[in-house]
Short mmCIF file of C-alpha atoms in Angstrom, two decimals:
data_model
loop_
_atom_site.label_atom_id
_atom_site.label_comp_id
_atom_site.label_asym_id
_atom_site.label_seq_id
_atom_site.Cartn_x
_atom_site.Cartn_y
_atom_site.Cartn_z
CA UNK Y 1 0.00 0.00 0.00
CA UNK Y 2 1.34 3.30 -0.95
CA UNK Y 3 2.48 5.74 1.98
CA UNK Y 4 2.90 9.42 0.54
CA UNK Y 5 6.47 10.13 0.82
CA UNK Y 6 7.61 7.40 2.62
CA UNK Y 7 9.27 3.73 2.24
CA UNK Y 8 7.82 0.95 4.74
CA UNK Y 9 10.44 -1.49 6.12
CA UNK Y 10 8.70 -5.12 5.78
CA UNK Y 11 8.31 -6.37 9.49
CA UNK Y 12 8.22 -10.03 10.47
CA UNK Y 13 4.36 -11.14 9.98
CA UNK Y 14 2.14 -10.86 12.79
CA UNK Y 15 0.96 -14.30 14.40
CA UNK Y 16 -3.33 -14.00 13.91
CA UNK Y 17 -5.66 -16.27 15.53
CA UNK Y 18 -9.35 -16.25 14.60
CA UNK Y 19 -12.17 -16.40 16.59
CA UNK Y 20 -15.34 -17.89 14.66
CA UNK Y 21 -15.40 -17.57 10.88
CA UNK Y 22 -15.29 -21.38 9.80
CA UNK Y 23 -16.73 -22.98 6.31
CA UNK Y 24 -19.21 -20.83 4.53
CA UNK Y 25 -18.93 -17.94 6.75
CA UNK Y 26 -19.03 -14.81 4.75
CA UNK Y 27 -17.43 -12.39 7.10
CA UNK Y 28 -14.16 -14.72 8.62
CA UNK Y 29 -13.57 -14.95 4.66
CA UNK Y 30 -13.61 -11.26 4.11
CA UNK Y 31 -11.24 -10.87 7.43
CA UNK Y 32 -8.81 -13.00 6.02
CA UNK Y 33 -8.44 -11.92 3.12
CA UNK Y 34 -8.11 -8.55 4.35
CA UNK Y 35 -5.25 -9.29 6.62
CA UNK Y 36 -3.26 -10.73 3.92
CA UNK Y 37 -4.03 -8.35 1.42
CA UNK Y 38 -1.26 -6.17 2.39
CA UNK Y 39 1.02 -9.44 3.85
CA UNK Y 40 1.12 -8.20 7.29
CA UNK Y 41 -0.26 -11.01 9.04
CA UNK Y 42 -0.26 -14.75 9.04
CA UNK Y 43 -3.02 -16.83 10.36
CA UNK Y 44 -1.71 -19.67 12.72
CA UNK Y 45 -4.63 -20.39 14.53
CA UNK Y 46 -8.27 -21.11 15.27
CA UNK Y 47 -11.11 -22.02 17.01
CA UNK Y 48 -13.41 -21.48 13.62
CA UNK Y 49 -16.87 -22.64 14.63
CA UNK Y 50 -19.17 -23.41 18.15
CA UNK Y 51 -18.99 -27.19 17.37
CA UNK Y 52 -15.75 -29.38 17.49
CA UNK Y 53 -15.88 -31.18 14.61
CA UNK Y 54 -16.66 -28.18 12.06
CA UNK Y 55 -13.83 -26.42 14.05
CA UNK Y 56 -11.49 -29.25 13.61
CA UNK Y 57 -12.55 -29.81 9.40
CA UNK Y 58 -12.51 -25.58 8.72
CA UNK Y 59 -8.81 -25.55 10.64
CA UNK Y 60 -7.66 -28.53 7.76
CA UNK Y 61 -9.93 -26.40 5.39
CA UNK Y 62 -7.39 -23.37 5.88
CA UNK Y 63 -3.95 -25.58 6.26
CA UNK Y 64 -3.96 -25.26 10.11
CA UNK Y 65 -1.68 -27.66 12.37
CA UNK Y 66 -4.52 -29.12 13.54
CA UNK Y 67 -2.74 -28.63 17.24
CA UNK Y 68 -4.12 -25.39 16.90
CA UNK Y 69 -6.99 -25.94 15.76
CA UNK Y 70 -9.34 -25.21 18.36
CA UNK Y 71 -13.01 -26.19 19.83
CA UNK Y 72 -13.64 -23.36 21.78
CA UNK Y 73 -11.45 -19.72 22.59
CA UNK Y 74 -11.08 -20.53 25.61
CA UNK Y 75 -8.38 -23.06 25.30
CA UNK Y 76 -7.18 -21.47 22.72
CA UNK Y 77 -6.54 -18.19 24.09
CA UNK Y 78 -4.50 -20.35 27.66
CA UNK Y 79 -2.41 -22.29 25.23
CA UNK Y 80 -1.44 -19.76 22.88
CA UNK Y 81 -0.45 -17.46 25.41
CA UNK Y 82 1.68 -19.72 26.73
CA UNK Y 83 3.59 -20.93 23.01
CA UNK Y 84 6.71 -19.30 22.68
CA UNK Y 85 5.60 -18.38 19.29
CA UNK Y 86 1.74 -18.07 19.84
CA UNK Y 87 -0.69 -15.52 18.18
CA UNK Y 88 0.13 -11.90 18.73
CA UNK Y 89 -3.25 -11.03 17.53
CA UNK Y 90 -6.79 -12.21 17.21
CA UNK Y 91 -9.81 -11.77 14.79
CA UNK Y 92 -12.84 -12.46 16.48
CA UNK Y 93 -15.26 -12.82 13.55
CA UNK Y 94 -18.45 -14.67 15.40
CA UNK Y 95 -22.22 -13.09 16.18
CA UNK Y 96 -22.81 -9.99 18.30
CA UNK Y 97 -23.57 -12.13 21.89
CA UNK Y 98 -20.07 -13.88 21.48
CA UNK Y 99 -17.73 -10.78 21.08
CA UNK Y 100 -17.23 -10.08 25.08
CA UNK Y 101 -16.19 -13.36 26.24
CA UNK Y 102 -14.26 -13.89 23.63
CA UNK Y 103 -12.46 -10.48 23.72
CA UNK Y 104 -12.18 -10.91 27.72
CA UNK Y 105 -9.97 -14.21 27.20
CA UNK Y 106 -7.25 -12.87 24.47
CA UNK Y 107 -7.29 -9.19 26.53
CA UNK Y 108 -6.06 -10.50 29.56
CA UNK Y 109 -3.57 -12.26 28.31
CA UNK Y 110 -2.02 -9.58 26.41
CA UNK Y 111 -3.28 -10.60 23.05
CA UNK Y 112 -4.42 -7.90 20.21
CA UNK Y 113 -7.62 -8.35 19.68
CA UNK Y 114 -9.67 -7.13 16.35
CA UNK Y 115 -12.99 -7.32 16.47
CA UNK Y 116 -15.80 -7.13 14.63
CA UNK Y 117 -18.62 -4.92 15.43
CA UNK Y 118 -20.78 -4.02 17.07
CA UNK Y 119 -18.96 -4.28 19.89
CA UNK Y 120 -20.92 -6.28 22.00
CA UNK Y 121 -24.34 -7.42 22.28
CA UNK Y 122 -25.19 -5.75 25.29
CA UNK Y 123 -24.09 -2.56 26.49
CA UNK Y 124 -23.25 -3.58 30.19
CA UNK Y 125 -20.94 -6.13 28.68
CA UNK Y 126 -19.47 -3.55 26.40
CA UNK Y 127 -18.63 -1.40 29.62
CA UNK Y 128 -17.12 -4.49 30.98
CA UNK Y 129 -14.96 -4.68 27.93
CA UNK Y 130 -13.85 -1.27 27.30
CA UNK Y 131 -12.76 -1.69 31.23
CA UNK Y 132 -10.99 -4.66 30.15
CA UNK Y 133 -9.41 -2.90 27.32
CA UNK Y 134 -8.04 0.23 29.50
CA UNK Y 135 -6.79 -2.08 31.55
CA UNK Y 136 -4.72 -3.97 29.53
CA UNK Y 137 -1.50 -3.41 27.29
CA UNK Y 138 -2.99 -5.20 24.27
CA UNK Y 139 -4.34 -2.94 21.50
CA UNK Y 140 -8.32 -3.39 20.87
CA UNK Y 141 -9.39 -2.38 16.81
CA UNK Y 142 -13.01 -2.68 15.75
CA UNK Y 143 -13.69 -3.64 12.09
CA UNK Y 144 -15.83 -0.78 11.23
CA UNK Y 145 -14.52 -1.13 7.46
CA UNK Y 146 -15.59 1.51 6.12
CA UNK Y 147 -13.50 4.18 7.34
CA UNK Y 148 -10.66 2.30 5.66
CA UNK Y 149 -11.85 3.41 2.19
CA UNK Y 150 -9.45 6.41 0.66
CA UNK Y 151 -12.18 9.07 -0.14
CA UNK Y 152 -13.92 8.68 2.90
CA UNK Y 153 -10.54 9.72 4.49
CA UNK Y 154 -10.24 12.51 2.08
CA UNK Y 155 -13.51 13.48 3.47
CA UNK Y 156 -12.38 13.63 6.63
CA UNK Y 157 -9.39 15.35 5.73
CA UNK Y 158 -11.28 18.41 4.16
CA UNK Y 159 -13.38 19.33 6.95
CA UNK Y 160 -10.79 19.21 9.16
CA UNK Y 161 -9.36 21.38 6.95
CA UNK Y 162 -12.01 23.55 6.83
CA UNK Y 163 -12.72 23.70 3.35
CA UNK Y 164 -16.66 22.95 3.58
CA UNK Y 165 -16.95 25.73 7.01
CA UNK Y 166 -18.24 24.75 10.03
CA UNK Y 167 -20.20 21.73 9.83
CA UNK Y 168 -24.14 22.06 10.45
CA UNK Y 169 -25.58 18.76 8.75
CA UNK Y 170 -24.91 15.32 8.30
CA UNK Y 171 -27.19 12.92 6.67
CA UNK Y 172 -26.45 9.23 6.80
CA UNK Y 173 -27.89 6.59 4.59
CA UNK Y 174 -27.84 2.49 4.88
CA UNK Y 175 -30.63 0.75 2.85
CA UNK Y 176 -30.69 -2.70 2.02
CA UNK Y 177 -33.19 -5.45 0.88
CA UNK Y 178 -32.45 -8.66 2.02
CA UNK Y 179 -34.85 -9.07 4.63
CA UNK Y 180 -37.70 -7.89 2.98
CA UNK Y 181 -39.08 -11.20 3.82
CA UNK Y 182 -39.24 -13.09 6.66
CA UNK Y 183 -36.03 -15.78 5.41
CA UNK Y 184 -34.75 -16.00 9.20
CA UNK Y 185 -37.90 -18.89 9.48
CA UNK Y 186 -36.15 -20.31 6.06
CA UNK Y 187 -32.96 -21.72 7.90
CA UNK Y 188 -31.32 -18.82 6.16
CA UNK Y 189 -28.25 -18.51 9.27
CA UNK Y 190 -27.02 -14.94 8.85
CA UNK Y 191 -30.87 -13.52 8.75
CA UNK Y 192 -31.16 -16.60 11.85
CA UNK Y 193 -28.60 -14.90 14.41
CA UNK Y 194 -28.96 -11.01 13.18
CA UNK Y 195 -32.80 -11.13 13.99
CA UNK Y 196 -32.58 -12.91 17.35
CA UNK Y 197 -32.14 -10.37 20.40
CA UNK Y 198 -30.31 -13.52 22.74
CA UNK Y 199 -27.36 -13.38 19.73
CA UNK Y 200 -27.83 -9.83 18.13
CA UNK Y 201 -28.95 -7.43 21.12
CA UNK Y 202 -31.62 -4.70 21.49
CA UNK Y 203 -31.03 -3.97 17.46
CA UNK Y 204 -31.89 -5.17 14.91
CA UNK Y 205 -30.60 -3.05 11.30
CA UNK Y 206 -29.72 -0.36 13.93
CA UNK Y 207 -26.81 -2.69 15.21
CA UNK Y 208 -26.52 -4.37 12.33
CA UNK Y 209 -26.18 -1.25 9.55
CA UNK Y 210 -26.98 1.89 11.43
CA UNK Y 211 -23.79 1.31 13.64
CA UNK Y 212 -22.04 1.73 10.13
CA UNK Y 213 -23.91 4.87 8.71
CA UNK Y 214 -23.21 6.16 12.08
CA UNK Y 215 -19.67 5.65 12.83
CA UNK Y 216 -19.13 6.76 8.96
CA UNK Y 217 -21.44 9.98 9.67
CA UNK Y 218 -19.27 10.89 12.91
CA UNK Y 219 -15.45 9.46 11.40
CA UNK Y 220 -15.94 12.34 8.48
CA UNK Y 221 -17.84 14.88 10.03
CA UNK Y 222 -15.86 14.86 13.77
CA UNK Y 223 -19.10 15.57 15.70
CA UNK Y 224 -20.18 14.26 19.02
CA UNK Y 225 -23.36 13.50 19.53
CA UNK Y 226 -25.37 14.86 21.88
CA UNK Y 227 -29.00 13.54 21.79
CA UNK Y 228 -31.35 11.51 19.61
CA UNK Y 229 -34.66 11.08 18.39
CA UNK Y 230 -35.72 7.31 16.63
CA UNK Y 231 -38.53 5.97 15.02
CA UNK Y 232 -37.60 2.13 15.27
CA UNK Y 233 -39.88 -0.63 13.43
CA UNK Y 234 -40.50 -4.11 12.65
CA UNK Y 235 -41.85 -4.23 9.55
CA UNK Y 236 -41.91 -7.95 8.90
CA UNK Y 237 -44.40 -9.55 10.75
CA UNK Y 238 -43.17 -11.92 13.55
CA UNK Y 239 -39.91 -10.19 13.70
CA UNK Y 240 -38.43 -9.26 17.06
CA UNK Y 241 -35.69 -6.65 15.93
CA UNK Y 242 -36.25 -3.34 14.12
CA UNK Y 243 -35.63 -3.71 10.33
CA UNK Y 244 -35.92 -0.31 9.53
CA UNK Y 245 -35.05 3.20 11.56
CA UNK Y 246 -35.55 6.54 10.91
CA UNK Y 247 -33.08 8.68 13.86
CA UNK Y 248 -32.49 12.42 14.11
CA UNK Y 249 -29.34 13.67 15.40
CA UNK Y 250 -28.29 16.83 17.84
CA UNK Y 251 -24.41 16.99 18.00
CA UNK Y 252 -22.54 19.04 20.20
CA UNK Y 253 -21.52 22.56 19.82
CA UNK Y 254 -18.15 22.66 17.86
CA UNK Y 255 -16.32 26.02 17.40
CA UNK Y 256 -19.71 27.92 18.09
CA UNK Y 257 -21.78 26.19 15.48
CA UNK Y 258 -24.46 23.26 16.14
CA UNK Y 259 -24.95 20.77 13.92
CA UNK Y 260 -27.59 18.24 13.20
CA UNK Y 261 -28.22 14.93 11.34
CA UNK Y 262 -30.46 12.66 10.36
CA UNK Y 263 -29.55 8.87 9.47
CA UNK Y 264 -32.15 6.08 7.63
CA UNK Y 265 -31.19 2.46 8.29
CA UNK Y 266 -33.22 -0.09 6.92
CA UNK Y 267 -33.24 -3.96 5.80
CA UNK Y 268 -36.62 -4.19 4.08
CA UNK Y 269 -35.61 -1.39 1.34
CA UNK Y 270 -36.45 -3.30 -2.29
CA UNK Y 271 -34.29 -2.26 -4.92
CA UNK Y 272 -31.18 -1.29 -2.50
CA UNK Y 273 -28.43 -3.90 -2.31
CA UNK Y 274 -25.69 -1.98 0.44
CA UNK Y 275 -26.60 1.60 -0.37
CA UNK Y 276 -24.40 3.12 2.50
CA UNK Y 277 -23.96 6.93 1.93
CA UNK Y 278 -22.78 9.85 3.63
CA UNK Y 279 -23.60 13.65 3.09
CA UNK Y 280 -22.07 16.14 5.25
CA UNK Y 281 -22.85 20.37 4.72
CA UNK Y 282 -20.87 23.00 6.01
CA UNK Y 283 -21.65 26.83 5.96
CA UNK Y 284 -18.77 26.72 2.93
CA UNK Y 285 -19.76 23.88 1.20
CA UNK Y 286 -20.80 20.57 1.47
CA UNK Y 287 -19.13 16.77 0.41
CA UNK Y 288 -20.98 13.47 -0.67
CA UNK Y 289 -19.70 9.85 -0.64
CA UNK Y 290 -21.75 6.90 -1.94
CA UNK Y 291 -19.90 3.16 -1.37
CA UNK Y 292 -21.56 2.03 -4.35
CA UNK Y 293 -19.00 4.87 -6.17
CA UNK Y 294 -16.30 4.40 -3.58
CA UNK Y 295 -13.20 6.00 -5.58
CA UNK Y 296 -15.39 9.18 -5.75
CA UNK Y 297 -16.31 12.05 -3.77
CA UNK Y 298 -18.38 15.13 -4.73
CA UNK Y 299 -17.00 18.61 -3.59
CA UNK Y 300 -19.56 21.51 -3.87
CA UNK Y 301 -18.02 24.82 -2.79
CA UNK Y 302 -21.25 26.68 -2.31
CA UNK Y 303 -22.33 28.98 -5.33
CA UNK Y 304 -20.07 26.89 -7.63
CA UNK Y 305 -20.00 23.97 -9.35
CA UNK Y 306 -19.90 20.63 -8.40
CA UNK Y 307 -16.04 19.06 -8.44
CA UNK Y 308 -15.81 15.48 -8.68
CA UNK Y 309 -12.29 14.29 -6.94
CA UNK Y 310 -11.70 10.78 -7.51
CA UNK Y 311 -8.84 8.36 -5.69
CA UNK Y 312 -5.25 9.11 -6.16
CA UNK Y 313 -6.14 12.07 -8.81
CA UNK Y 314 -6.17 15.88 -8.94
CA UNK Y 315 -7.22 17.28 -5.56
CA UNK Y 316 -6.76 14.00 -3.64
CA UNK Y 317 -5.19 14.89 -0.97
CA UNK Y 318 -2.30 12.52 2.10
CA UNK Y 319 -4.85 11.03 3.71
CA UNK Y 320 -6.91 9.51 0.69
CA UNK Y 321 -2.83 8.85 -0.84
CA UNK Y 322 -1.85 6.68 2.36
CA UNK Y 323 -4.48 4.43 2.13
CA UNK Y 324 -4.74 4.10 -1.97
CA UNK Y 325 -2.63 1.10 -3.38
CA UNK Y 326 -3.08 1.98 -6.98
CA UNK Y 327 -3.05 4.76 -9.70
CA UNK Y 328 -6.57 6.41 -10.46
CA UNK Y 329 -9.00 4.93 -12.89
CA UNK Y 330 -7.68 1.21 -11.39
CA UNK Y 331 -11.08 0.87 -8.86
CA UNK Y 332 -10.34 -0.18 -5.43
CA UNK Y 333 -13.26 -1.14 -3.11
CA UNK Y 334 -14.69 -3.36 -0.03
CA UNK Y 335 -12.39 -5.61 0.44
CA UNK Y 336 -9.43 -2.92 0.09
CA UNK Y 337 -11.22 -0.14 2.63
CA UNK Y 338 -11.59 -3.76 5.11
CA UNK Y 339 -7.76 -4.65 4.08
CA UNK Y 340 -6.67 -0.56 5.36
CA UNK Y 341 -8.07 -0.95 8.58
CA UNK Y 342 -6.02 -4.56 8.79
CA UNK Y 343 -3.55 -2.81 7.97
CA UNK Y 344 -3.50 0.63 9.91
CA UNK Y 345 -3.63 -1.87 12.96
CA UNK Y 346 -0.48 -3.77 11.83
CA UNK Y 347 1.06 -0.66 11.66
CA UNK Y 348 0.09 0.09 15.55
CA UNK Y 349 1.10 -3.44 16.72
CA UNK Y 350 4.64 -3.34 14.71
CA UNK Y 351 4.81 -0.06 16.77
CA UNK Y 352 4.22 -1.88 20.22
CA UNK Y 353 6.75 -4.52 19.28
CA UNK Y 354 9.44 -2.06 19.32
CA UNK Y 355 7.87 0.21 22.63
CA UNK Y 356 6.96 3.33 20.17
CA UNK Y 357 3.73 5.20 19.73
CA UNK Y 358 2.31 4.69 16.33
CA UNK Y 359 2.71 7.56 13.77
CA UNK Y 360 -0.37 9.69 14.51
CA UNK Y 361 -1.46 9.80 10.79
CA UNK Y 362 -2.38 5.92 11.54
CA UNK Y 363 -6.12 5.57 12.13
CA UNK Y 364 -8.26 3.04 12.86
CA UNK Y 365 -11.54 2.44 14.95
CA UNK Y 366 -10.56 1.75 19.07
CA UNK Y 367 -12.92 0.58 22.04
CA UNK Y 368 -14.15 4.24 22.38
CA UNK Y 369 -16.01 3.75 18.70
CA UNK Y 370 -18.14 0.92 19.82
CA UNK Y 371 -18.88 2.02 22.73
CA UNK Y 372 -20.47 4.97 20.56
CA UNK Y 373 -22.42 2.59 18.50
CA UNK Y 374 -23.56 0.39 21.78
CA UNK Y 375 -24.83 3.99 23.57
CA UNK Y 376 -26.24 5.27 19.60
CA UNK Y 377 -28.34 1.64 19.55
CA UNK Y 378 -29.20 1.41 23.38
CA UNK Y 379 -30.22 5.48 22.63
CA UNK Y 380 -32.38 4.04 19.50
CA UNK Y 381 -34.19 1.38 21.27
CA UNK Y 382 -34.79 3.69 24.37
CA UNK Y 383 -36.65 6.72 21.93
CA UNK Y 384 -38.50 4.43 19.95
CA UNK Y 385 -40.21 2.68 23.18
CA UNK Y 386 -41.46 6.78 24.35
CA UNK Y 387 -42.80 7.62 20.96
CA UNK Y 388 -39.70 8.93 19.80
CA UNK Y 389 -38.72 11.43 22.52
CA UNK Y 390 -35.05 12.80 22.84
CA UNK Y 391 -32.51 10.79 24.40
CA UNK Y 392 -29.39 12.11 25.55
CA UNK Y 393 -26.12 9.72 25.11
#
């Protein structure tokens, strides 16, 4: 991956374990290949799935030694902390409900752990863990991917900048279809898990998408927020977690301007596949980013024309230039935004090897992030039951 300016020194690859993420899991295949994308990391070990034998056949599945090859992260977590060569890090890649204990194990051992979000399914046990996680040496990243992605950093670069003014709106968008029907009674497992409160938590696409649109909304813009309004629903009969959620935003004061925002999250949207998008507007200007156009980002100085700046091209700036790989017009995408966060926390944990601080330019979400998106869905869930009153977080 290019670094503006600068020549990276290839370090010895760091040891990964994984934590769920066996055969025909979606997201422990995106994880992997995200931490090899940029040949930072090596996975050594496992403890893929919640049953023995599919952990034992997905560790030969991925050329494990199946002595660490794992039934549960537990044992895994003891023994390789104890292996003179044993993981340095850990991916834990399994449903919401799982994340604490898992985290808890690897934490206090010392162990790096990357995690998948949202954080936790609960937010008393994500207090627990960000406890556990100030407590300990070890660094903590959670996988919210899309801040990886090079114009959502240039984004973030220009209103930091100030080239937009002071921010006073953000609208966040995450639409998708898929459960538009009611396939969690089909056997179908991801809609299974992600609709049940005992795995998933309090929400449903909040957790699930609107800690995304979120995050993204708050990573560019900067803003705290302050208070919330949400108008949560089940749409699909039967269902026990909101597939759809409309939210309005109050952020806190920020060099003498107030901003607000209003984010749409929904899983019963026909005709959108992963329509995350972000829109922020400034008393300058204002910026929009669509993933479904990820290598572009729409600049409108206000009483001017649009500008279109597109990845690694004319008005790109060092932050969209660290995390590009290749020249413009070559699209990069998801599993390239997903490999830059991999990579950002490689960076940090070559940096602990050797007792340094990481270079500040390196980014990448930390405990403090989801515990943002546990207090925006606990916030959610909280409005919705009054009728959509304001909730302060």
């Amino acid at each position: 991956m290019a670094i503006e300016g600068t020549t990276e020194v290839r370090e010895k690859r760091i040891r990964l374990g994984m934590v769920g993420g066996g055969s025909g899991a979606f997201i422990g295949a995106v994880h992997r290949m995200a931490a090899r994308l940029d040949d930072h990391f090596e996975l050594v070990a496992g403890a893929l799935s919640s049953t023995p034998e599919k952990a034992k056949a997905s560790g030969a599945e991925l050329g494990l030694d199946p002595s660490r090859s794992y039934s549960d992260f537990k044992e895994m977590a003891i023994r390789e902390a104890k292996l003179k060569n044993g993981i340095e890090a850990v991916a834990i890649v399994t449903p919401n409900h799982v994340h604490y204990e898992a985290a808890k194990e690897f934490l206090k051992r010392g162990i790096h752990v990357i995690c998948d979000k949202p954080l936790t399914s609960t937010l008393s046990d994500a207090r627990k863990l960000k406890k556990l996680a100030d407590e300990s040496d070890a660094l903590f990243v959670l996988t919210h991917n899309y801040t990886g992605y090079p114009m959502v950093r240039q984004a973030r670069e220009m209103i930091e900048n100030g080239d937009i003014g002071a921010v006073r709106l953000v609208q966040m968008e995450y639409p998708q279809d898929w459960l538009t029907e009611n396939i969690e009674q089909s056997g179908q497992k991801q809609a299974a898990w992600r609709t049940d409160p005992s795995k998933s938590g309090a929400g449903g696409s909040t957790g699930d998408i609107g800690t995304h649109a979120y995050n993204l909304g708050a990573f560019v813009s900067g803003l705290e927020l302050e208070e919330l309004a949400a108008d949560l629903d089940s749409f699909v009969e039967g269902r026990a977690l909101d597939d759809n959620a409309h939210v309005m935003m109050r952020f806190k004061a920020r060099n003498g301007q107030r901003a607000k925002g209003m984010l749409w999250c929904s899983q019963v949207a026909p005709g959108h596949e992963n329509g995350l998008m972000v829109r922020v507007y400034g008393t300058k200007g204002g910026l929009e980013w669509t993933q479904k156009d990820p290598n572009y980002l729409w600049y409108t100085p206000f009483g001017e024309p649009k500008r279109l700046i597109t990845r690694a091209g004319a008005g790109s700036g060092p932050a969209a230039a660290r995390v590009s790989r290749i020249p413009s017009g070559h699209p990069e995408g998801y599993l390239e935004g997903f490999a830059n966060i991999y990579t950002e926390a490689a960076r940090a944990i070559f940096a602990k090897r050797k007792g340094e601080a990481a270079d500040p330019a390196v980014i990448y979400p930390t405990i403090d992030d989801g515990m943002k998106g546990m207090v925006f869905v606990d916030a959610c869930v909280q409005s919705s039951r009054r009728n959509g009153a304001w909730v302060k977080v």
